[in-house]
Short mmCIF file of N, CA and C in Angstrom, two decimals:
data_model
loop_
_atom_site.label_atom_id
_atom_site.label_comp_id
_atom_site.label_asym_id
_atom_site.label_seq_id
_atom_site.Cartn_x
_atom_site.Cartn_y
_atom_site.Cartn_z
N MET A 107 188.00 127.31 108.79
CA MET A 107 186.87 127.20 108.85
C MET A 107 185.69 127.89 110.02
N ARG A 108 185.08 128.37 109.66
CA ARG A 108 184.31 129.02 110.18
C ARG A 108 182.57 128.70 110.26
N PHE A 109 182.29 127.78 111.58
CA PHE A 109 181.07 127.73 111.44
C PHE A 109 179.84 128.81 111.81
N ASP A 110 178.64 128.46 110.66
CA ASP A 110 177.73 129.53 111.37
C ASP A 110 176.43 129.08 111.67
N LEU A 111 176.27 129.55 113.14
CA LEU A 111 175.22 129.08 114.05
C LEU A 111 173.96 129.95 114.05
N LYS A 112 173.90 130.77 113.27
CA LYS A 112 172.98 131.41 113.08
C LYS A 112 171.63 130.87 112.47
N GLN A 113 171.58 129.90 112.24
CA GLN A 113 170.66 129.07 111.21
C GLN A 113 169.93 127.98 112.11
N GLU A 114 170.61 127.71 113.38
CA GLU A 114 170.11 126.60 113.85
C GLU A 114 168.64 126.98 115.13
N ARG A 115 168.18 126.41 115.14
CA ARG A 115 166.83 126.37 115.79
C ARG A 115 166.60 125.32 116.59
N GLY A 116 166.54 125.23 117.94
CA GLY A 116 166.86 124.19 118.97
C GLY A 116 166.35 124.52 120.10
N PHE A 117 165.96 124.04 121.42
CA PHE A 117 165.17 124.30 122.41
C PHE A 117 166.58 124.82 123.63
N THR A 118 165.90 126.03 124.32
CA THR A 118 167.06 126.69 125.38
C THR A 118 166.68 125.68 126.48
N LEU A 119 168.13 126.06 127.04
CA LEU A 119 168.16 125.26 128.67
C LEU A 119 166.56 125.13 129.37
N ILE A 120 166.09 126.72 129.56
CA ILE A 120 165.17 127.20 129.87
C ILE A 120 163.73 126.22 129.51
N GLU A 121 163.86 126.72 128.32
CA GLU A 121 162.54 125.50 127.59
C GLU A 121 162.60 124.17 128.06
N VAL A 122 163.43 123.63 128.21
CA VAL A 122 163.58 122.14 127.97
C VAL A 122 163.38 121.88 129.65
N LEU A 123 164.04 123.05 130.78
CA LEU A 123 163.90 122.57 132.33
C LEU A 123 162.24 123.19 132.72
N ALA A 124 161.58 123.81 131.58
CA ALA A 124 159.97 124.21 132.03
C ALA A 124 159.36 123.04 131.54
N ALA A 125 159.62 122.26 130.50
CA ALA A 125 158.74 121.29 130.06
C ALA A 125 158.93 120.07 130.64
N ILE A 126 160.20 119.64 131.94
CA ILE A 126 160.35 118.76 132.63
C ILE A 126 159.65 119.01 133.41
N VAL A 127 159.19 120.12 133.87
CA VAL A 127 158.98 120.85 135.19
C VAL A 127 156.91 120.64 135.25
N ILE A 128 156.93 121.07 134.04
CA ILE A 128 155.17 120.59 133.58
C ILE A 128 154.86 119.36 133.22
N LEU A 129 155.83 118.58 132.98
CA LEU A 129 155.45 116.92 132.95
C LEU A 129 155.43 116.58 134.19
N SER A 130 156.38 116.68 135.09
CA SER A 130 156.54 116.46 136.25
C SER A 130 154.94 116.36 137.33
N ILE A 131 154.97 117.74 137.14
CA ILE A 131 153.56 117.75 137.61
C ILE A 131 152.46 117.00 137.46
N VAL A 132 152.36 117.29 135.96
CA VAL A 132 150.79 116.58 135.53
C VAL A 132 151.44 114.89 135.52
N SER A 133 152.45 114.59 135.89
CA SER A 133 152.64 113.21 136.28
C SER A 133 152.48 112.86 137.99
N LEU A 134 152.73 113.91 138.38
CA LEU A 134 152.45 113.53 140.06
C LEU A 134 151.10 113.55 140.22
N VAL A 135 150.12 114.76 139.58
CA VAL A 135 148.46 114.89 139.62
C VAL A 135 147.85 113.42 139.65
N LEU A 136 148.65 112.66 138.62
CA LEU A 136 148.09 111.60 137.71
C LEU A 136 148.13 110.43 138.94
N THR A 137 148.96 110.45 139.44
CA THR A 137 149.64 109.43 140.86
C THR A 137 149.19 109.60 141.50
N SER A 138 148.34 111.09 142.19
CA SER A 138 147.97 110.71 143.17
C SER A 138 146.40 110.34 142.80
N TYR A 139 145.95 110.39 141.82
CA TYR A 139 144.28 109.93 141.01
C TYR A 139 145.01 108.19 141.25
N PHE A 140 145.89 107.77 140.91
CA PHE A 140 145.88 105.98 141.08
C PHE A 140 146.29 106.12 142.45
N VAL A 141 146.76 106.84 143.91
CA VAL A 141 146.83 106.02 144.82
C VAL A 141 145.79 106.32 145.30
N ASN A 142 144.72 107.23 145.21
CA ASN A 142 143.57 107.46 145.69
C ASN A 142 142.27 106.31 145.17
N ALA A 143 142.59 105.63 143.76
CA ALA A 143 141.66 104.78 143.45
C ALA A 143 142.33 103.86 143.86
N MET A 144 143.51 103.32 144.22
CA MET A 144 143.73 102.15 145.17
C MET A 144 143.25 102.25 146.42
N SER A 145 143.41 103.13 147.07
CA SER A 145 143.09 103.11 148.68
C SER A 145 141.57 102.65 148.50
N TYR A 146 140.69 103.46 147.87
CA TYR A 146 139.20 103.30 147.81
C TYR A 146 138.95 101.74 147.80
N SER A 147 139.62 101.25 146.40
CA SER A 147 139.28 99.96 146.22
C SER A 147 139.62 99.02 147.15
N LYS A 148 140.98 99.25 148.31
CA LYS A 148 141.01 98.44 149.11
C LYS A 148 139.97 98.33 150.15
N SER A 149 139.46 99.51 150.75
CA SER A 149 138.47 100.14 151.37
C SER A 149 137.33 98.91 151.04
N ASN A 150 136.78 99.03 149.63
CA ASN A 150 135.75 98.36 149.46
C ASN A 150 135.81 97.02 149.21
N GLN A 151 136.91 96.59 149.19
CA GLN A 151 137.36 94.78 149.58
C GLN A 151 137.69 94.73 150.59
N ASN A 152 137.84 95.43 151.82
CA ASN A 152 137.47 95.11 153.50
C ASN A 152 136.04 94.89 153.46
N LYS A 153 135.64 96.23 153.46
CA LYS A 153 133.57 96.08 153.36
C LYS A 153 133.50 94.43 152.70
N THR A 154 133.77 93.78 151.73
CA THR A 154 133.18 93.23 151.33
C THR A 154 133.48 91.78 151.72
N ILE A 155 134.56 91.75 152.44
CA ILE A 155 135.21 90.80 153.47
C ILE A 155 134.33 90.92 154.52
N MET A 156 133.88 91.80 155.33
CA MET A 156 133.20 91.72 156.38
C MET A 156 132.07 91.62 155.99
N VAL A 157 131.32 91.83 154.86
CA VAL A 157 129.73 91.75 154.48
C VAL A 157 129.69 90.16 154.47
N ASN A 158 130.91 89.52 154.12
CA ASN A 158 130.86 88.25 153.44
C ASN A 158 130.95 87.33 154.65
N LEU A 159 131.66 87.72 155.75
CA LEU A 159 131.69 87.24 157.42
C LEU A 159 130.41 87.26 158.25
N ALA A 160 129.46 88.50 157.91
CA ALA A 160 128.43 88.58 158.54
C ALA A 160 127.33 87.58 158.11
N ARG A 161 127.24 87.56 156.91
CA ARG A 161 126.46 86.46 155.75
C ARG A 161 126.70 85.17 156.20
N ASN A 162 128.14 85.01 156.46
CA ASN A 162 128.43 83.53 156.84
C ASN A 162 127.87 83.16 158.61
N ALA A 163 128.06 84.47 159.27
CA ALA A 163 127.75 84.36 160.51
C ALA A 163 125.94 84.20 160.86
N LEU A 164 125.56 84.96 160.01
CA LEU A 164 123.76 84.74 159.93
C LEU A 164 123.52 83.16 159.61
N PHE A 165 124.46 82.63 158.61
CA PHE A 165 124.08 80.93 158.21
C PHE A 165 123.94 80.31 159.11
N TYR A 166 124.94 80.70 159.71
CA TYR A 166 125.49 79.34 161.01
C TYR A 166 124.39 79.63 161.89
N MET A 167 123.83 80.73 162.35
CA MET A 167 122.15 80.86 162.92
C MET A 167 121.36 80.65 162.58
N GLU A 168 121.30 80.56 161.42
CA GLU A 168 119.86 79.79 160.62
C GLU A 168 119.84 78.36 160.72
N LYS A 169 121.77 78.06 161.04
CA LYS A 169 121.05 76.55 161.32
C LYS A 169 121.55 75.82 162.70
N GLN A 170 120.94 76.74 163.49
CA GLN A 170 120.97 76.20 164.93
C GLN A 170 119.60 76.16 165.22
N ASP A 171 119.08 74.88 166.14
CA ASP A 171 117.66 74.79 166.51
C ASP A 171 117.07 75.98 167.26
N PHE A 172 115.79 76.44 166.34
CA PHE A 172 115.27 77.72 166.46
C PHE A 172 114.55 77.65 167.78
N GLU A 173 114.19 76.98 168.42
CA GLU A 173 113.80 77.18 169.89
C GLU A 173 114.86 77.41 170.68
N LYS A 174 115.60 76.81 170.94
CA LYS A 174 116.95 76.92 171.97
C LYS A 174 117.59 78.82 171.49
N THR A 175 117.58 78.64 170.11
CA THR A 175 117.84 80.13 169.66
C THR A 175 117.17 81.17 170.17
N GLN A 176 115.64 80.69 169.82
CA GLN A 176 114.95 81.67 170.38
C GLN A 176 114.98 81.96 171.98
N ASP A 177 115.05 80.80 172.81
CA ASP A 177 114.76 80.76 173.84
C ASP A 177 116.15 81.76 174.73
N PHE A 178 117.46 81.53 173.83
CA PHE A 178 118.46 82.22 174.24
C PHE A 178 118.48 83.97 173.84
N PHE A 179 117.89 84.42 172.75
CA PHE A 179 117.45 85.57 172.36
C PHE A 179 116.50 86.36 173.11
N VAL A 180 115.30 85.58 172.87
CA VAL A 180 114.27 86.67 174.02
C VAL A 180 113.91 86.51 175.31
N THR A 181 114.01 85.22 175.74
CA THR A 181 113.75 84.16 176.83
C THR A 181 114.64 85.34 178.08
N LYS A 182 115.63 85.00 177.57
CA LYS A 182 116.92 85.28 178.48
C LYS A 182 117.72 86.60 178.14
N GLY A 183 117.64 86.83 177.11
CA GLY A 183 117.81 88.22 176.62
C GLY A 183 119.39 88.67 176.48
N TYR A 184 120.14 87.84 175.83
CA TYR A 184 121.42 87.47 175.55
C TYR A 184 121.68 87.70 174.25
N THR A 185 122.74 88.12 174.16
CA THR A 185 123.59 88.47 172.59
C THR A 185 124.65 87.48 172.28
N VAL A 186 124.82 87.03 171.19
CA VAL A 186 125.91 86.48 171.05
C VAL A 186 126.99 87.37 170.42
N SER A 187 128.37 87.32 172.01
CA SER A 187 129.13 88.36 171.84
C SER A 187 130.60 87.61 171.45
N ALA A 188 130.95 88.25 170.41
CA ALA A 188 132.73 87.62 170.52
C ALA A 188 133.85 87.81 171.39
N ASN A 189 133.01 88.54 172.44
CA ASN A 189 133.72 89.34 173.89
C ASN A 189 133.59 88.19 174.72
N VAL A 190 132.55 87.66 174.99
CA VAL A 190 131.76 86.50 175.81
C VAL A 190 132.57 85.13 175.16
N CYS A 191 132.20 84.77 174.39
CA CYS A 191 132.77 83.70 173.41
C CYS A 191 134.13 83.70 172.92
N GLN A 192 134.90 83.84 173.75
CA GLN A 192 136.43 83.48 172.93
C GLN A 192 136.81 82.06 172.40
N ILE A 193 137.86 82.28 171.57
CA ILE A 193 138.35 80.61 171.23
C ILE A 193 139.06 79.50 172.61
N GLY A 194 138.08 79.02 172.51
CA GLY A 194 138.84 78.17 173.72
C GLY A 194 138.24 78.54 175.07
N ALA A 195 137.39 79.29 175.27
CA ALA A 195 137.02 79.66 176.90
C ALA A 195 135.25 80.19 176.40
N CYS A 196 134.60 79.23 175.47
CA CYS A 196 133.33 79.92 175.28
C CYS A 196 132.45 79.12 175.92
N GLY A 197 131.46 79.45 176.67
CA GLY A 197 130.51 78.71 177.62
C GLY A 197 130.88 77.89 178.69
N ASP A 198 131.61 79.06 179.57
CA ASP A 198 132.38 78.87 180.81
C ASP A 198 130.84 78.16 181.95
N ASN A 199 131.30 77.42 183.03
CA ASN A 199 130.38 76.95 184.14
C ASN A 199 130.30 77.54 185.32
N THR A 200 130.96 78.88 185.30
CA THR A 200 130.47 79.77 186.42
C THR A 200 129.64 80.50 186.26
N THR A 201 128.99 81.22 184.68
CA THR A 201 127.71 82.20 184.80
C THR A 201 126.50 81.62 184.23
N ALA A 202 125.57 82.10 184.42
CA ALA A 202 124.49 81.75 183.52
C ALA A 202 124.35 82.03 182.28
N GLU A 203 125.32 82.82 181.61
CA GLU A 203 125.48 83.12 180.23
C GLU A 203 126.23 82.38 179.46
N GLY A 204 127.25 81.95 180.27
CA GLY A 204 127.88 80.66 179.78
C GLY A 204 127.28 79.57 179.16
N GLN A 205 126.62 79.18 180.42
CA GLN A 205 125.86 78.16 180.58
C GLN A 205 124.76 78.11 179.27
N ALA A 206 124.17 79.31 179.30
CA ALA A 206 122.97 79.29 177.89
C ALA A 206 124.00 79.07 176.85
N TYR A 207 125.16 79.75 176.87
CA TYR A 207 125.80 79.48 175.07
C TYR A 207 126.22 77.98 174.99
N ARG A 208 126.70 77.38 176.46
CA ARG A 208 126.77 75.72 176.30
C ARG A 208 125.63 75.02 175.39
N ASP A 209 124.08 75.64 176.40
CA ASP A 209 122.99 74.63 175.83
C ASP A 209 122.73 74.91 174.80
N THR A 210 122.63 76.02 174.30
CA THR A 210 122.45 76.48 173.12
C THR A 210 122.80 76.20 171.62
N PHE A 211 124.30 76.06 172.06
CA PHE A 211 125.19 76.02 170.50
C PHE A 211 126.60 75.14 170.79
N ASP A 212 127.05 74.83 169.92
CA ASP A 212 128.17 74.22 169.84
C ASP A 212 128.98 75.37 169.91
N THR A 213 129.50 75.40 171.34
CA THR A 213 130.97 76.33 171.68
C THR A 213 132.07 76.35 170.98
N ASP A 214 132.53 75.41 170.16
CA ASP A 214 133.76 75.46 169.78
C ASP A 214 133.58 75.86 168.29
N SER A 215 132.64 76.18 167.35
CA SER A 215 132.55 76.11 166.30
C SER A 215 131.97 77.66 166.23
N LEU A 216 131.00 77.73 167.43
CA LEU A 216 130.41 79.05 167.76
C LEU A 216 131.66 79.99 167.86
N ALA A 217 132.62 79.82 168.58
CA ALA A 217 134.21 81.04 168.87
C ALA A 217 134.75 80.72 167.55
N SER A 218 134.73 79.99 166.76
CA SER A 218 135.42 79.63 165.49
C SER A 218 134.73 80.84 164.46
N VAL A 219 132.96 80.53 164.54
CA VAL A 219 132.64 81.56 163.54
C VAL A 219 132.51 83.10 164.03
N LEU A 220 132.77 83.27 165.51
CA LEU A 220 132.56 84.52 166.01
C LEU A 220 134.28 85.55 165.78
N HIS A 221 135.13 84.80 165.62
CA HIS A 221 136.48 85.05 165.55
C HIS A 221 137.32 84.68 164.43
N PRO A 222 136.76 85.18 162.76
CA PRO A 222 137.06 84.39 161.68
C PRO A 222 138.54 85.21 161.38
N ARG A 223 139.46 84.82 160.77
CA ARG A 223 140.76 85.26 160.28
C ARG A 223 140.68 85.18 158.93
N VAL A 224 140.61 86.18 157.89
CA VAL A 224 140.98 86.14 156.70
C VAL A 224 142.21 86.82 156.01
N ASN A 225 142.95 86.52 155.40
CA ASN A 225 143.94 86.93 154.95
C ASN A 225 145.08 87.70 156.01
N GLY A 226 145.06 86.88 156.81
CA GLY A 226 145.84 87.64 158.09
C GLY A 226 145.36 88.50 159.14
N VAL A 227 143.80 88.89 159.22
CA VAL A 227 143.42 89.80 159.52
C VAL A 227 142.10 89.43 160.25
N ALA A 228 142.36 89.81 161.45
CA ALA A 228 141.07 89.09 162.72
C ALA A 228 140.54 89.68 163.00
N TYR A 229 138.91 89.38 162.88
CA TYR A 229 137.95 90.03 162.90
C TYR A 229 136.90 89.30 164.39
N THR A 230 135.89 90.48 164.71
CA THR A 230 135.48 89.87 165.81
C THR A 230 133.71 90.61 165.11
N ILE A 231 132.65 89.32 165.65
CA ILE A 231 131.30 89.22 165.52
C ILE A 231 130.54 89.33 166.05
N ASP A 232 129.65 90.22 166.36
CA ASP A 232 128.28 89.98 167.75
C ASP A 232 126.61 89.51 166.43
N VAL A 233 125.96 88.91 167.36
CA VAL A 233 124.93 88.89 166.55
C VAL A 233 124.03 89.55 168.25
N VAL A 234 123.16 90.19 167.40
CA VAL A 234 122.13 91.44 168.21
C VAL A 234 120.97 90.79 167.76
N TYR A 235 120.00 90.66 169.02
CA TYR A 235 118.62 90.39 168.81
C TYR A 235 117.99 91.95 168.26
N GLN A 236 117.06 91.84 167.80
CA GLN A 236 116.69 93.00 167.21
C GLN A 236 114.53 93.14 167.75
N PRO A 237 114.37 93.75 168.95
CA PRO A 237 113.19 93.04 168.63
C PRO A 237 112.36 94.47 168.57
N GLY A 238 112.53 95.16 167.99
CA GLY A 238 112.09 96.69 167.90
C GLY A 238 111.72 96.69 166.26
N VAL A 239 112.29 95.59 165.59
CA VAL A 239 111.60 95.34 164.19
C VAL A 239 110.25 95.56 164.00
N TRP A 240 109.89 94.42 164.79
CA TRP A 240 108.51 94.20 164.27
C TRP A 240 107.73 95.14 164.76
N GLY A 241 107.48 96.40 164.99
CA GLY A 241 106.65 97.27 165.61
C GLY A 241 107.10 98.47 164.25
N ASN A 242 108.04 98.39 163.66
CA ASN A 242 108.04 99.28 162.60
C ASN A 242 107.75 98.50 161.08
N GLN A 243 106.52 97.06 161.02
CA GLN A 243 106.64 96.95 159.98
C GLN A 243 105.00 97.07 159.70
N PRO A 244 104.57 97.18 158.53
CA PRO A 244 103.44 97.60 157.87
C PRO A 244 102.61 96.67 157.88
N GLN A 245 101.21 96.46 158.57
CA GLN A 245 100.17 95.08 158.32
C GLN A 245 99.96 95.01 156.93
N PRO A 246 100.09 93.98 156.26
CA PRO A 246 99.73 93.15 155.06
C PRO A 246 98.09 93.47 154.93
N THR A 247 98.29 94.01 153.68
CA THR A 247 96.55 94.23 153.35
C THR A 247 96.32 93.58 151.94
N GLY A 248 94.96 93.63 151.42
CA GLY A 248 94.53 93.05 150.44
C GLY A 248 94.45 91.07 150.58
N ALA A 249 94.77 90.56 149.82
CA ALA A 249 94.06 89.00 149.98
C ALA A 249 95.30 88.79 151.34
N VAL A 250 96.02 89.09 151.06
CA VAL A 250 97.17 87.89 151.72
C VAL A 250 96.91 88.54 153.55
N SER A 251 96.61 89.61 153.53
CA SER A 251 95.96 90.12 155.23
C SER A 251 95.27 88.74 156.10
N SER A 252 94.22 88.18 154.96
CA SER A 252 93.49 87.45 155.80
C SER A 252 94.25 86.11 155.88
N ILE A 253 95.28 85.87 155.14
CA ILE A 253 95.92 84.69 155.59
C ILE A 253 97.12 85.00 156.50
N LEU A 254 97.63 86.22 156.37
CA LEU A 254 99.28 86.36 156.88
C LEU A 254 99.06 87.38 158.24
N ASN A 255 99.17 86.78 159.24
CA ASN A 255 99.24 88.18 160.39
C ASN A 255 100.70 88.71 160.50
N GLN A 256 101.01 89.67 161.54
CA GLN A 256 102.09 89.52 161.46
C GLN A 256 102.61 88.93 162.80
N SER A 257 101.14 88.90 163.93
CA SER A 257 101.92 87.77 165.11
C SER A 257 102.19 86.40 164.78
N SER A 258 101.42 86.10 163.41
CA SER A 258 101.92 84.60 163.08
C SER A 258 103.10 84.38 162.83
N VAL A 259 103.55 85.50 161.96
CA VAL A 259 104.97 85.60 161.79
C VAL A 259 105.80 85.55 162.33
N GLN A 260 105.72 86.16 163.24
CA GLN A 260 107.04 86.81 164.26
C GLN A 260 107.01 85.49 165.06
N SER A 261 106.01 84.41 165.36
CA SER A 261 106.52 83.52 165.64
C SER A 261 107.50 82.29 165.33
N TYR A 262 107.86 82.42 163.68
CA TYR A 262 108.57 81.96 163.00
C TYR A 262 110.17 82.26 162.57
N LEU A 263 109.84 83.34 163.13
CA LEU A 263 111.32 84.63 162.81
C LEU A 263 112.06 85.52 163.44
N LEU A 264 113.04 85.41 163.66
CA LEU A 264 113.79 86.23 164.82
C LEU A 264 114.44 87.31 163.98
N PRO A 265 114.23 88.28 164.19
CA PRO A 265 115.21 89.63 163.34
C PRO A 265 116.09 90.29 163.93
N VAL A 266 117.64 89.87 163.62
CA VAL A 266 119.01 89.43 164.24
C VAL A 266 119.57 90.52 163.25
N LYS A 267 120.57 91.33 163.77
CA LYS A 267 121.96 92.43 163.65
C LYS A 267 122.93 91.78 163.49
N VAL A 268 123.86 91.57 162.97
CA VAL A 268 125.22 91.07 162.53
C VAL A 268 125.80 92.26 162.60
N GLU A 269 126.93 92.35 163.36
CA GLU A 269 127.93 93.00 163.23
C GLU A 269 129.31 92.62 163.38
N VAL A 270 130.23 93.09 162.25
CA VAL A 270 131.53 92.69 162.11
C VAL A 270 132.85 93.53 162.57
N ARG A 271 133.52 93.73 163.02
CA ARG A 271 134.74 94.72 163.32
C ARG A 271 135.86 94.12 163.12
N ARG A 272 137.04 94.93 162.66
CA ARG A 272 138.37 94.26 162.36
C ARG A 272 138.34 94.21 164.37
N ALA A 273 139.28 92.94 164.26
CA ALA A 273 139.87 93.11 165.50
C ALA A 273 140.87 93.72 166.20
N ASP A 274 141.81 94.57 165.19
CA ASP A 274 142.78 95.59 165.72
C ASP A 274 141.87 96.64 165.89
N ARG A 275 141.34 97.26 166.43
CA ARG A 275 140.58 98.59 166.42
C ARG A 275 141.88 99.83 166.18
N GLY A 276 142.65 99.72 166.23
CA GLY A 276 143.36 101.09 166.28
C GLY A 276 143.74 100.83 164.65
N SER A 277 143.67 100.45 163.56
CA SER A 277 143.29 100.45 162.06
C SER A 277 142.41 101.43 161.84
N PRO A 278 143.02 102.24 160.57
CA PRO A 278 141.78 103.31 159.70
C PRO A 278 140.76 102.62 159.34
N SER A 279 140.86 101.51 158.69
CA SER A 279 139.24 101.11 158.54
C SER A 279 139.08 99.97 159.31
N ALA A 280 138.83 100.58 160.50
CA ALA A 280 137.96 99.45 161.79
C ALA A 280 136.49 100.23 161.85
N ASN A 281 135.92 100.46 160.92
CA ASN A 281 134.52 100.57 160.68
C ASN A 281 134.00 99.27 160.80
N THR A 282 132.38 99.92 161.43
CA THR A 282 131.80 98.21 161.67
C THR A 282 130.95 98.12 160.16
N VAL A 283 130.75 96.69 159.87
CA VAL A 283 129.54 96.60 158.63
C VAL A 283 128.39 96.21 159.74
N GLU A 284 127.21 96.24 159.20
CA GLU A 284 126.09 95.39 159.89
C GLU A 284 125.40 94.37 158.82
N VAL A 285 125.00 93.73 158.88
CA VAL A 285 123.86 92.99 158.43
C VAL A 285 122.87 92.49 159.28
N GLU A 286 121.69 93.17 158.65
CA GLU A 286 120.15 92.29 159.06
C GLU A 286 119.64 90.95 158.31
N GLY A 287 119.06 90.42 159.46
CA GLY A 287 118.22 89.17 158.38
C GLY A 287 117.81 88.68 159.40
N TYR A 288 117.11 87.35 159.01
CA TYR A 288 116.15 86.68 160.13
C TYR A 288 116.44 85.39 160.10
N ILE A 289 116.63 84.70 161.10
CA ILE A 289 116.56 83.05 161.84
C ILE A 289 115.69 82.78 161.50
N THR A 290 114.98 81.98 160.92
CA THR A 290 113.77 80.96 160.31
C THR A 290 113.80 79.66 161.22
N ASP A 291 112.35 79.46 161.76
CA ASP A 291 112.06 78.46 162.36
C ASP A 291 111.91 77.12 161.42
N GLU A 292 112.42 75.78 161.64
CA GLU A 292 112.76 75.03 160.92
C GLU A 292 111.37 74.41 159.97
N ARG A 293 110.60 74.69 160.69
CA ARG A 293 108.99 74.46 160.24
C ARG A 293 108.84 75.22 158.87
N ILE A 294 109.18 76.23 158.59
CA ILE A 294 109.19 76.64 157.35
C ILE A 294 109.94 76.89 156.45
N ARG A 295 111.43 76.64 156.77
CA ARG A 295 112.33 76.25 155.87
C ARG A 295 112.24 75.41 154.51
#
């Protein structure tokens, strides 16, 4: 019995190996796209968390007494800083700034707002008064200008910038997120 192998048409070992190499290269390229998409999505998720924390801090500041807050920012020139207001040690009695914190805010809740922890990640928040905002605003024109002028608006609004950072500054996504807003007087809320 003799087998005749002349009519068989199959793949050679070289062809099979070449196909496997090409398939593995294509799959590695596609895997890198998925890894990049996941890291981009994760960084956007972190930024979204930080923006929401900044908005929360801004809402907290809006709920405070406007006259005391205005005195704290404008007259005394302080900023609400997470470095100054630590949890359990916000508003010490030894400094004028610590006394200003205690006179203006509920220091326990302020410390909790300035040092949030979300999904096991600690963040720090600073609230900075922006006095230069008013110089950049155009004067209203038309019918509104007779009713509303910039100096009357300034007495009811405090422009602030809320800065949120991760507490562990060594992380690669330790960039700062800033949200600008206004603290409004209770009389116009």
